[in-house]
Amino acid sequence: MTSITDVPETVTETAHHPQSSLPALSLAALGVVYGDIGTSPLYAFREAMHAAGVAHGGVERADVLGVLSLITWALLLIVTVKYVLILLHADNDGEGGTLSLLALAQRAMGRPSWWIVLLGLIGAALFYGDAAITPAISVLSAVEGLKVIAPGLQPFILPIAAVIIIGLFLVQNRGTAAVARLFGPIMLVWFAMLAAGGVYRMMGDLSILSALNPIHAVTFVAGNGTLGLIVLGAVFLAVTGAEALYADMGHFGRKPIQLAWLFVAFPALLLNYYGQGALILSQPETHENPFYLLYPQKLLPVVVLMATVATIIASQAVITGAFSITQQAVQMKLLPRMRIRHTSDEQQGQIYMPAVNGVLLVAVLLLVAGFGSSSALASAYGISVTGTMVVTAILAMVVIHKHWGLSLGLSVAIMLPFLLIDLVFLGANLMKVAEGGWLPLCMAAAMVTIMLTWRRGTMMLQKKEADTALPMKTLLPQLESESIAAVPGTAIILTASPDKIPTALLHSLKHFKALHEQNILLTINTANIPRVSENDRVEIETLTPRLRRVTLNYGYGEEPDVPKVLMQLRRMGWQFDIMSTSFLLSRRRLRLSTRSNMPGWQARLFIWLSRNSAGPSDYFRIPAGRVVEIGTQVNV
């Protein structure tokens, strides 16, 4: 078998960026990576103080300092140390995120591990809950600033939020490449506003800085029992979005994300939270909306406008993340094929998935209508994020031990403290299951069920086909027989098992007694790395003068493009005309078997998913006019 080695390697966007672009990349990272965590001050401190009972028992200085100290050390330990300083080094060829960590852990293990796959599925499934809740709570919390300006606008908050959300999802098909350039500068202004508002209020009470002492956090949790855990669940709202800085590493690189956090986002967030704390101590009646009341009345319209824009940017980042993680899941055969549209000719990562966009839009609107306020949604928010962080910590232990080569004891010692912190936060958030926490759990359970069903069904079909298909070597001697007519042109037969006779080829020989002059068995493999270099893209093996076996290798972060590779092969000297080339595909029609290896409900779900998945011609970007589908029936 040979591989193409003389195709020039294309430049792909990786984490290895030139040093000269560091400031620009750090600015861009502010717009995409830190949109979610950057809008947390709108509601995080307010909800933590309400959980502490400020609305009922008055404002106690010890409670304010305790909550601020908890927020401070959550940002320092979870975001700064765990993610920025440790996990950003656990990259899979420059890519981060739950599925990238899953692929890296699987590769490091050297063999399939069901519990690692299950952890990855749970982490990915929880992300979808986050992707639905983030736009709802962010946009609602921003628009709720209108009632601070004019209380009479209260009845219009939900309709305005719904209009903004619908508009946001409707423009997804146009792409965001043009406006994305503005995200960084806008978020830089937003973080400057956060810092300015905090400093403005802190100047009246610099003693608020004593909350930097972790003793206040420990004393608050230890002295309040169950209430302390409930407050911890609300405090965690301050670190939602931390997973984004790891997931988006491939777009910007490690250093830009680290610099943007350490020198802009982190200090701005701390200053704002401390300003809110100082405000509540001096004016206890501001506990209903301490963020907006940081600013003078005449500046409120500008602040509300900037908050709305910032939350739209934060929502856009999560929506784009949902598209990306779905594409990775499809490539890793965890979800059925879906239609993907590229919205930018320059950036491969700019994609639009109509099915995902539609489902997310409906989910976000239902959340806005069902919960009605950002405070009500806050109870549902933390479980998705804390669950994902627990999964990330466990997978990171595997990577540190198996991939980095550190001892098991040292690997556990590095991540166990963070895992324990994540578990405490998860337990605190689970206390809010009845108040809305059930929602992300149900969403995650539904996604895990879908992914496990699809994975089990596809593996079962592959095994069934492998057991019944004939080995290719049994057919090779017959292919040169004169009884098999030669049809002008080229036939490309897609197959998942290159060492077996594809159903499409077998049926073609059986019914037409003919073969094309050139025949290619085409297999598309997905590697456990995000991108495959062009030098390793194609492997070619000549079986007979009329039959070749071609394997295309793609990373889980890439979209297969069969016509593009074929054009490369033509430039290399392969003589075939794309207009006289036929693509033979096997189209399976699944039927429910009376003796299925799957439970009846799961088999029906798998059949439904299969029937609604995108066809191979759409997904692999094969010209529809050149496709010949040969149908077969398979019992499931």
XYZ file of C-alpha atoms in Angstrom:
636
model
C 0.000 0.000 0.000
C 1.294 3.457 -0.878
C 0.325 6.906 0.333
C 0.277 10.221 -1.433
C 3.325 12.138 -0.269
C 3.782 14.787 -2.951
C 0.605 16.741 -2.333
C 1.594 20.129 -0.860
C 0.559 20.417 2.743
C -2.095 23.049 3.276
C -1.988 25.548 6.055
C -4.543 24.700 8.702
C -5.604 26.655 11.745
C -3.913 25.085 14.727
C -2.755 26.094 18.112
C 0.715 26.862 16.690
C 0.301 30.529 15.822
C 3.133 32.909 15.045
C 4.316 35.007 17.957
C 3.603 38.245 16.053
C -0.130 37.481 16.080
C -0.301 37.008 19.849
C -1.967 40.368 20.695
C -4.522 39.962 17.898
C -5.309 36.392 18.902
C -5.648 37.393 22.559
C -8.133 40.090 21.557
C -10.081 37.619 19.406
C -10.097 35.112 22.287
C -11.826 37.702 24.485
C -14.713 37.782 22.031
C -15.220 34.062 21.621
C -13.745 32.313 24.640
C -14.761 34.632 27.464
C -18.208 35.767 26.368
C -20.001 33.282 28.638
C -17.983 33.804 31.819
C -17.751 37.524 31.027
C -21.534 37.936 31.345
C -21.784 36.006 34.627
C -21.612 39.210 36.749
C -25.089 40.032 35.451
C -26.592 37.374 37.721
C -23.988 35.303 39.632
C -23.400 37.552 42.679
C -27.095 38.448 42.887
C -28.157 34.793 42.965
C -25.464 33.878 45.506
C -26.593 36.647 47.857
C -30.236 35.643 47.439
C -29.290 32.052 48.264
C -27.568 33.374 51.387
C -30.886 34.847 52.470
C -30.193 38.534 51.906
C -33.740 39.093 50.676
C -35.217 37.859 53.960
C -32.770 38.428 56.785
C -30.996 41.637 55.738
C -27.387 42.112 54.653
C -24.666 40.749 56.934
C -21.077 41.808 56.267
C -19.804 38.296 56.983
C -22.172 36.881 54.346
C -21.025 39.375 51.687
C -17.351 38.712 52.421
C -17.974 34.955 52.485
C -19.736 34.949 49.087
C -17.071 37.203 47.536
C -14.319 34.990 48.914
C -16.011 31.888 47.477
C -16.295 33.538 44.061
C -12.677 34.692 44.218
C -11.264 31.286 45.015
C -13.588 29.493 42.591
C -12.252 31.710 39.795
C -8.689 31.223 41.015
C -8.697 27.453 41.568
C -11.124 26.198 38.920
C -10.554 28.622 36.058
C -7.013 29.871 36.573
C -5.227 26.826 37.974
C -7.260 23.870 36.653
C -8.054 25.143 33.163
C -5.638 27.957 32.289
C -2.506 26.479 33.872
C -3.097 22.697 33.643
C -5.753 21.584 31.167
C -4.641 23.904 28.370
C -1.550 21.673 28.238
C -3.726 18.546 27.789
C -4.419 19.244 24.132
C -5.029 16.795 21.311
C -2.774 18.221 18.583
C -3.828 21.719 19.574
C -7.530 20.947 20.124
C -9.369 20.907 23.445
C -12.843 20.113 24.742
C -14.599 17.012 26.037
C -14.562 14.991 22.807
C -10.958 15.944 22.048
C -10.003 14.825 25.550
C -11.985 11.613 24.997
C -10.119 10.908 21.741
C -6.778 11.683 23.401
C -7.566 9.416 26.361
C -8.615 6.594 24.012
C -5.429 7.023 21.996
C -3.322 7.079 25.168
C -4.993 3.903 26.452
C -4.143 2.130 23.200
C -7.385 0.141 23.255
C -11.121 0.850 23.425
C -12.400 1.456 26.938
C -16.151 1.514 27.503
C -15.999 3.656 30.654
C -13.894 6.335 28.951
C -16.347 6.414 26.039
C -19.276 6.664 28.464
C -17.619 9.540 30.324
C -17.041 11.355 27.037
C -20.662 10.814 26.008
C -21.907 12.212 29.322
C -19.653 15.251 29.063
C -20.738 15.963 25.481
C -24.413 15.433 26.349
C -24.219 17.863 29.271
C -22.776 20.485 26.922
C -26.035 20.565 24.969
C -27.888 21.537 28.144
C -25.383 24.355 28.608
C -25.833 25.389 24.950
C -29.598 25.762 25.456
C -29.530 27.472 28.862
C -26.720 29.981 28.181
C -28.563 32.043 25.506
C -31.755 31.995 27.586
C -30.246 33.132 30.900
C -27.734 35.535 29.321
C -30.169 37.413 27.088
C -32.851 37.491 29.804
C -30.431 38.872 32.401
C -29.343 41.616 30.004
C -32.850 42.645 28.941
C -33.972 42.645 32.577
C -31.868 45.777 32.942
C -34.743 47.631 31.265
C -36.850 47.385 34.414
C -34.081 49.179 36.315
C -34.324 52.061 33.845
C -38.130 52.045 33.724
C -40.121 49.589 35.875
C -43.069 49.952 33.495
C -41.139 47.982 30.858
C -41.410 44.763 32.890
C -44.181 43.229 30.682
C -42.024 43.690 27.565
C -38.921 41.861 28.842
C -39.916 38.356 27.687
C -41.095 39.454 24.197
C -37.933 41.517 23.654
C -35.730 38.616 24.785
C -37.615 36.241 22.474
C -37.179 38.590 19.493
C -33.421 38.901 20.137
C -33.047 35.108 20.454
C -35.066 34.396 17.292
C -33.003 36.961 15.367
C -29.765 35.440 16.666
C -30.684 31.950 15.467
C -32.098 33.136 12.135
C -28.798 34.747 11.099
C -26.769 31.597 11.782
C -27.171 30.399 8.196
C -25.479 33.575 6.974
C -22.362 32.867 9.009
C -20.611 35.065 11.539
C -17.227 35.545 9.877
C -17.863 39.223 9.103
C -19.160 40.324 12.526
C -16.848 37.990 14.484
C -14.004 40.447 13.917
C -15.893 42.897 16.130
C -16.427 40.431 18.970
C -12.973 40.946 20.487
C -13.014 44.783 20.572
C -16.620 44.808 21.884
C -15.792 42.374 24.692
C -12.657 44.392 25.529
C -14.907 47.423 26.037
C -17.298 45.241 28.058
C -14.555 44.031 30.411
C -13.364 47.630 30.784
C -16.902 48.590 31.797
C -16.996 45.712 34.307
C -13.751 46.892 35.874
C -14.783 50.574 35.879
C -18.119 49.860 37.565
C -16.416 47.769 40.224
C -13.690 50.323 40.966
C -16.300 53.110 41.101
C -18.115 51.400 43.993
C -15.047 49.910 45.693
C -13.519 53.336 46.247
C -16.117 53.944 48.955
C -15.145 50.825 50.922
C -11.710 49.372 50.198
C -12.086 47.059 53.179
C -14.104 44.842 50.842
C -10.713 43.582 49.588
C -10.400 41.541 52.781
C -12.566 38.958 50.969
C -9.362 37.904 49.193
C -8.593 35.981 52.382
C -9.852 32.394 51.909
C -10.699 32.210 55.628
C -13.940 34.069 54.843
C -14.946 31.354 52.334
C -14.119 28.491 54.705
C -15.878 30.152 57.653
C -19.007 30.858 55.614
C -19.395 27.271 54.329
C -18.476 25.675 57.678
C -20.768 27.915 59.680
C -23.892 27.664 57.529
C -24.326 23.912 57.006
C -26.844 23.114 54.258
C -27.264 26.803 53.458
C -23.549 26.963 52.696
C -23.937 24.220 50.086
C -26.930 25.979 48.544
C -24.884 29.173 48.242
C -22.038 27.175 46.660
C -24.445 26.119 43.901
C -25.170 29.788 43.167
C -21.498 30.799 43.465
C -20.695 28.320 40.710
C -22.553 30.576 38.274
C -19.446 32.783 38.400
C -17.325 30.113 36.678
C -19.793 28.914 34.030
C -17.999 29.268 30.734
C -14.672 27.960 32.037
C -15.048 24.880 29.819
C -15.207 27.185 26.780
C -11.624 28.358 27.158
C -10.486 24.730 26.926
C -12.865 23.794 24.109
C -11.830 26.779 21.951
C -8.098 26.228 22.317
C -7.774 25.030 18.723
C -9.019 28.354 17.373
C -6.593 30.624 19.207
C -3.849 28.606 20.875
C -2.790 28.273 24.483
C -0.915 31.543 25.041
C -3.557 33.964 23.698
C -6.214 32.348 25.895
C -3.953 32.471 28.938
C -2.989 36.112 28.377
C -6.583 37.212 27.754
C -7.646 35.608 31.038
C -4.774 36.685 33.278
C -4.526 40.304 32.126
C -8.091 41.229 31.107
C -10.946 38.881 31.988
C -9.872 37.696 35.465
C -9.027 41.119 36.977
C -12.108 42.743 35.401
C -14.418 40.069 36.814
C -12.915 40.306 40.308
C -13.183 44.109 40.355
C -16.827 43.952 39.284
C -17.800 41.356 41.881
C -16.035 43.290 44.629
C -17.788 46.468 43.487
C -21.149 44.707 43.754
C -20.209 43.544 47.246
C -19.281 47.080 48.326
C -22.544 48.407 46.864
C -24.716 45.940 48.785
C -22.895 46.705 52.044
C -23.480 50.436 51.629
C -26.965 50.183 50.077
C -28.656 46.890 51.111
C -31.760 47.685 49.030
C -29.721 47.203 45.823
C -29.613 43.415 46.326
C -32.373 42.964 43.719
C -30.051 44.002 40.891
C -26.581 44.946 42.154
C -24.950 44.783 38.721
C -26.909 47.518 37.000
C -27.065 49.673 40.126
C -23.235 49.826 40.121
C -23.495 52.514 37.476
C -24.920 56.035 37.607
C -28.531 56.321 36.388
C -27.619 58.344 33.298
C -25.267 55.588 32.071
C -27.801 52.742 32.462
C -29.087 52.797 28.838
C -25.516 52.368 27.574
C -24.826 49.602 30.121
C -28.023 47.716 29.175
C -27.156 48.026 25.478
C -23.599 46.773 26.036
C -24.876 43.938 28.258
C -27.307 42.866 25.526
C -24.561 42.874 22.886
C -22.209 40.975 25.211
C -24.831 38.307 25.910
C -25.527 37.922 22.190
C -21.786 37.362 21.646
C -21.723 34.854 24.520
C -24.722 33.029 23.022
C -23.116 33.020 19.582
C -20.015 31.320 20.965
C -22.116 28.576 22.586
C -24.199 28.032 19.418
C -21.045 27.758 17.320
C -19.667 25.352 19.926
C -22.782 23.194 19.572
C -22.207 23.009 15.805
C -18.555 22.053 16.313
C -19.137 19.396 18.971
C -21.938 17.877 16.862
C -19.650 17.683 13.843
C -17.004 15.961 15.977
C -19.605 13.550 17.371
C -20.756 12.660 13.837
C -17.181 12.038 12.739
C -16.609 9.843 15.801
C -19.789 7.888 14.934
C -21.578 8.978 18.098
C -24.389 10.705 16.188
C -25.973 10.115 12.762
C -24.766 12.131 9.776
C -26.253 15.626 9.557
C -26.299 18.252 6.841
C -23.455 20.730 7.209
C -23.120 24.012 5.389
C -19.935 26.052 5.286
C -20.560 29.746 5.839
C -17.014 30.930 5.156
C -14.571 30.143 2.359
C -11.587 31.146 4.500
C -12.322 29.463 7.835
C -13.080 25.743 7.932
C -14.585 26.008 11.425
C -17.358 28.355 10.270
C -20.204 25.882 9.753
C -23.987 25.852 10.026
C -26.069 22.803 10.918
C -29.795 23.410 10.273
C -31.027 20.543 12.478
C -28.951 21.590 15.502
C -29.871 25.246 15.015
C -33.592 24.482 14.864
C -33.627 22.239 17.921
C -31.598 24.745 19.954
C -33.899 27.628 18.969
C -37.000 25.755 20.105
C -35.284 24.684 23.349
C -34.122 28.235 24.184
C -37.553 29.755 23.516
C -39.227 27.099 25.681
C -36.762 27.871 28.482
C -37.458 31.607 28.268
C -41.228 31.097 28.248
C -41.210 28.337 30.876
C -38.912 29.944 33.466
C -39.687 33.586 32.763
C -36.656 35.143 34.464
C -32.903 34.754 34.769
C -33.270 34.051 38.510
C -35.545 31.078 37.826
C -33.166 29.765 35.161
C -30.169 30.055 37.489
C -31.327 26.952 39.350
C -31.078 24.895 36.143
C -27.737 26.267 34.987
C -25.055 24.820 37.205
C -25.637 21.075 36.811
C -24.621 20.923 33.144
C -21.388 22.812 33.725
C -20.370 21.053 36.955
C -21.087 17.651 35.415
C -18.899 18.465 32.422
C -16.103 19.641 34.717
C -16.220 16.392 36.703
C -15.924 14.396 33.467
C -13.035 16.598 32.303
C -11.142 16.112 35.576
C -11.439 12.297 35.389
C -10.393 12.120 31.735
C -7.498 14.479 32.486
C -6.183 11.988 35.051
C -6.040 9.336 32.328
C -4.280 11.680 29.906
C -1.746 12.897 32.489
C -0.922 9.293 33.455
C -1.030 7.550 30.076
C -0.171 10.349 27.629
C 2.163 12.542 29.664
C 3.775 9.473 31.236
C 3.545 10.591 34.865
C 3.032 8.013 37.578
C -0.518 7.091 38.581
C -0.019 8.531 42.066
C 1.263 11.859 40.754
C -1.503 12.063 38.126
C -4.151 11.543 40.792
C -2.423 14.000 43.123
C -2.513 16.713 40.434
C -6.194 16.390 39.527
C -7.836 14.952 42.656
C -8.119 18.295 44.500
C -9.900 19.814 41.512
C -12.097 16.737 41.114
C -13.135 17.009 44.759
C -13.945 20.707 44.310
C -15.980 19.906 41.188
C -17.837 17.142 43.041
C -18.673 19.521 45.896
C -20.057 22.046 43.403
C -21.952 19.270 41.603
C -23.483 18.125 44.886
C -24.457 21.706 45.697
C -26.167 22.093 42.327
C -27.938 18.734 42.626
C -29.760 20.192 45.622
C -31.635 22.360 43.096
C -32.973 19.484 40.999
C -36.590 20.150 41.979
C -36.256 23.884 41.239
C -35.198 23.383 37.632
C -32.035 21.294 37.816
C -34.032 18.377 36.439
C -34.067 20.037 33.030
C -30.364 19.742 32.069
C -30.332 16.228 33.558
C -33.225 15.203 31.314
C -31.595 16.838 28.273
C -28.300 15.088 28.986
C -30.046 11.738 29.553
C -31.829 12.098 26.198
C -28.564 12.895 24.382
C -26.682 10.020 26.069
C -29.507 7.657 25.073
C -29.346 8.852 21.464
C -25.555 8.555 21.271
C -25.430 5.133 22.939
C -28.227 3.910 20.672
C -26.500 5.163 17.528
C -23.134 3.742 18.591
C -24.620 0.361 19.514
C -26.732 0.170 16.359
C -23.905 1.050 13.975
C -21.543 -1.411 15.656
C -24.221 -4.112 15.403
C -24.746 -3.401 11.694
C -21.007 -3.447 11.029
C -20.699 -6.804 12.784
C -23.655 -8.214 10.871
C -22.213 -7.071 7.550
C -18.762 -8.395 8.454
C -20.243 -11.790 9.296
C -22.244 -12.080 6.062
C -20.009 -10.312 3.534
C -17.570 -12.285 1.415
C -13.831 -11.581 1.612
C -12.570 -9.443 -1.265
C -9.872 -11.988 -2.123
C -12.550 -14.489 -3.221
C -13.703 -12.089 -5.933
C -10.391 -10.801 -7.277
C -9.628 -13.769 -9.615
C -13.042 -13.394 -11.285
C -12.808 -9.693 -12.013
C -10.593 -10.145 -15.061
C -12.936 -12.711 -16.577
C -14.056 -11.972 -20.164
C -17.632 -12.759 -19.117
C -17.699 -9.507 -17.156
C -18.315 -6.673 -19.601
C -16.280 -3.457 -19.370
C -18.345 -0.273 -19.078
C -16.587 2.977 -20.056
C -15.750 5.322 -17.195
C -14.899 5.009 -13.515
C -16.919 3.603 -10.634
C -16.207 4.658 -7.059
C -17.775 2.274 -4.545
C -18.048 3.540 -0.969
C -17.476 0.869 1.654
C -16.799 0.804 5.390
C -15.042 -2.588 5.173
C -12.384 -2.470 2.450
C -11.413 -6.139 2.904
C -14.998 -7.279 2.201
C -16.976 -7.212 -1.042
C -19.226 -4.128 -0.917
C -22.930 -4.819 -1.354
C -23.148 -2.259 -4.161
C -20.368 -3.994 -6.128
C -21.811 -7.445 -5.533
C -25.290 -6.409 -6.716
C -23.824 -4.646 -9.751
C -22.027 -7.817 -10.812
C -25.049 -9.978 -10.036
C -27.613 -7.927 -11.962
C -25.607 -6.259 -14.752
C -22.696 -8.723 -15.286
C -20.480 -5.697 -15.873
C -17.759 -3.551 -14.319
C -16.444 -0.117 -15.194
C -13.043 0.230 -16.810
C -11.712 1.611 -13.533
C -13.111 0.728 -10.113
C -12.183 2.263 -6.782
C -13.135 0.888 -3.385
C -13.312 4.041 -1.284
C -13.136 3.917 2.519
C -13.238 6.989 4.755
C -11.528 6.634 8.136
C -11.728 8.975 11.125
C -8.565 9.264 13.221
C -8.296 10.043 16.950
C -6.669 13.373 16.121
C -8.450 16.582 15.075
C -6.717 16.982 11.726
C -4.776 14.749 9.364
C -2.022 16.280 7.228
C -2.492 16.261 3.478
C 0.531 13.982 3.149
C -1.350 11.287 5.084
C -4.759 11.980 3.580
C -4.828 9.262 0.902
C -3.649 5.643 0.851
C -3.775 3.706 -2.413
C -3.475 -0.005 -3.063
C -3.759 -1.661 -6.490
C -5.659 -4.958 -6.295
C -6.048 -5.711 -10.023
C -5.531 -3.656 -13.189
C -9.204 -2.628 -12.960
C -9.599 -2.332 -9.190
C -7.905 -0.106 -6.620
C -8.489 0.329 -2.929
C -8.338 3.946 -1.720
C -8.542 5.042 1.924
C -9.176 8.659 2.884
C -8.063 9.646 6.380
C -9.684 12.562 8.186
C -9.466 13.902 11.707
C -12.565 14.119 13.864
C -12.511 17.914 13.464
C -12.572 17.802 9.661
C -15.374 17.365 7.166
C -14.809 14.739 4.436
C -14.716 16.243 0.944
C -14.493 13.450 -1.631
C -14.551 15.610 -4.823
C -11.667 17.733 -3.515
C -9.483 14.651 -2.991
C -10.412 13.298 -6.420
C -9.263 16.538 -8.022
C -5.932 16.132 -6.230
C -5.652 12.607 -7.632
C -6.305 13.910 -11.153
C -3.562 16.523 -10.774
C -1.239 13.703 -9.745
C -1.793 11.875 -13.009
C -4.833 9.647 -12.481
C -6.698 9.542 -15.764
C -10.430 9.764 -15.204
C -13.187 12.201 -16.052
C -15.320 13.282 -13.118
C -18.316 13.633 -15.460
C -18.047 9.983 -16.492
C -17.500 8.784 -12.915
C -20.300 7.039 -11.040
C -20.481 6.752 -7.278
C -22.059 3.480 -6.151
C -23.588 3.622 -2.690
C -25.363 0.988 -0.646
C -28.599 2.376 0.760
C -29.746 0.328 3.726
C -33.415 0.119 4.628
C -33.682 -1.014 8.216
C -36.507 -3.190 9.463
C -37.381 -4.219 12.988
C -36.479 -7.853 13.594
C -38.497 -10.135 15.840
C -35.202 -11.360 17.309
C -33.347 -8.095 17.680
C -30.204 -7.847 19.788
C -31.475 -4.481 21.028
C -34.564 -3.708 23.133
C -37.573 -2.883 20.979
C -37.656 0.839 21.887
C -33.936 1.196 21.188
C -34.175 -0.595 17.848
C -37.063 1.696 16.820
C -35.060 4.755 17.887
C -32.054 3.587 15.874
C -34.212 2.983 12.784
C -35.737 6.454 13.141
C -32.306 8.068 13.516
C -31.015 6.190 10.479
C -33.938 7.226 8.300
C -33.529 10.878 9.263
C -29.759 11.042 8.889
C -28.177 12.829 5.956
C -27.377 10.589 3.002
C -23.751 9.748 2.179
C -23.895 11.875 -0.983
C -24.847 14.978 1.046
C -22.424 14.385 3.869
C -19.414 13.494 1.711
C -20.266 16.318 -0.746
C -20.607 13.957 -3.694
C -22.310 15.434 -6.806
C -25.907 14.206 -6.624
C -26.116 13.664 -10.386
C -23.270 11.131 -10.317
C -24.694 8.898 -7.527
C -26.211 5.443 -8.039
C -27.788 4.000 -4.899
C -28.381 0.267 -4.576
C -30.832 -0.519 -1.807
C -30.687 -3.423 0.598
C -32.895 -4.417 3.514
C -31.345 -5.182 6.880
C -33.149 -6.483 9.944
C -32.253 -4.773 13.230
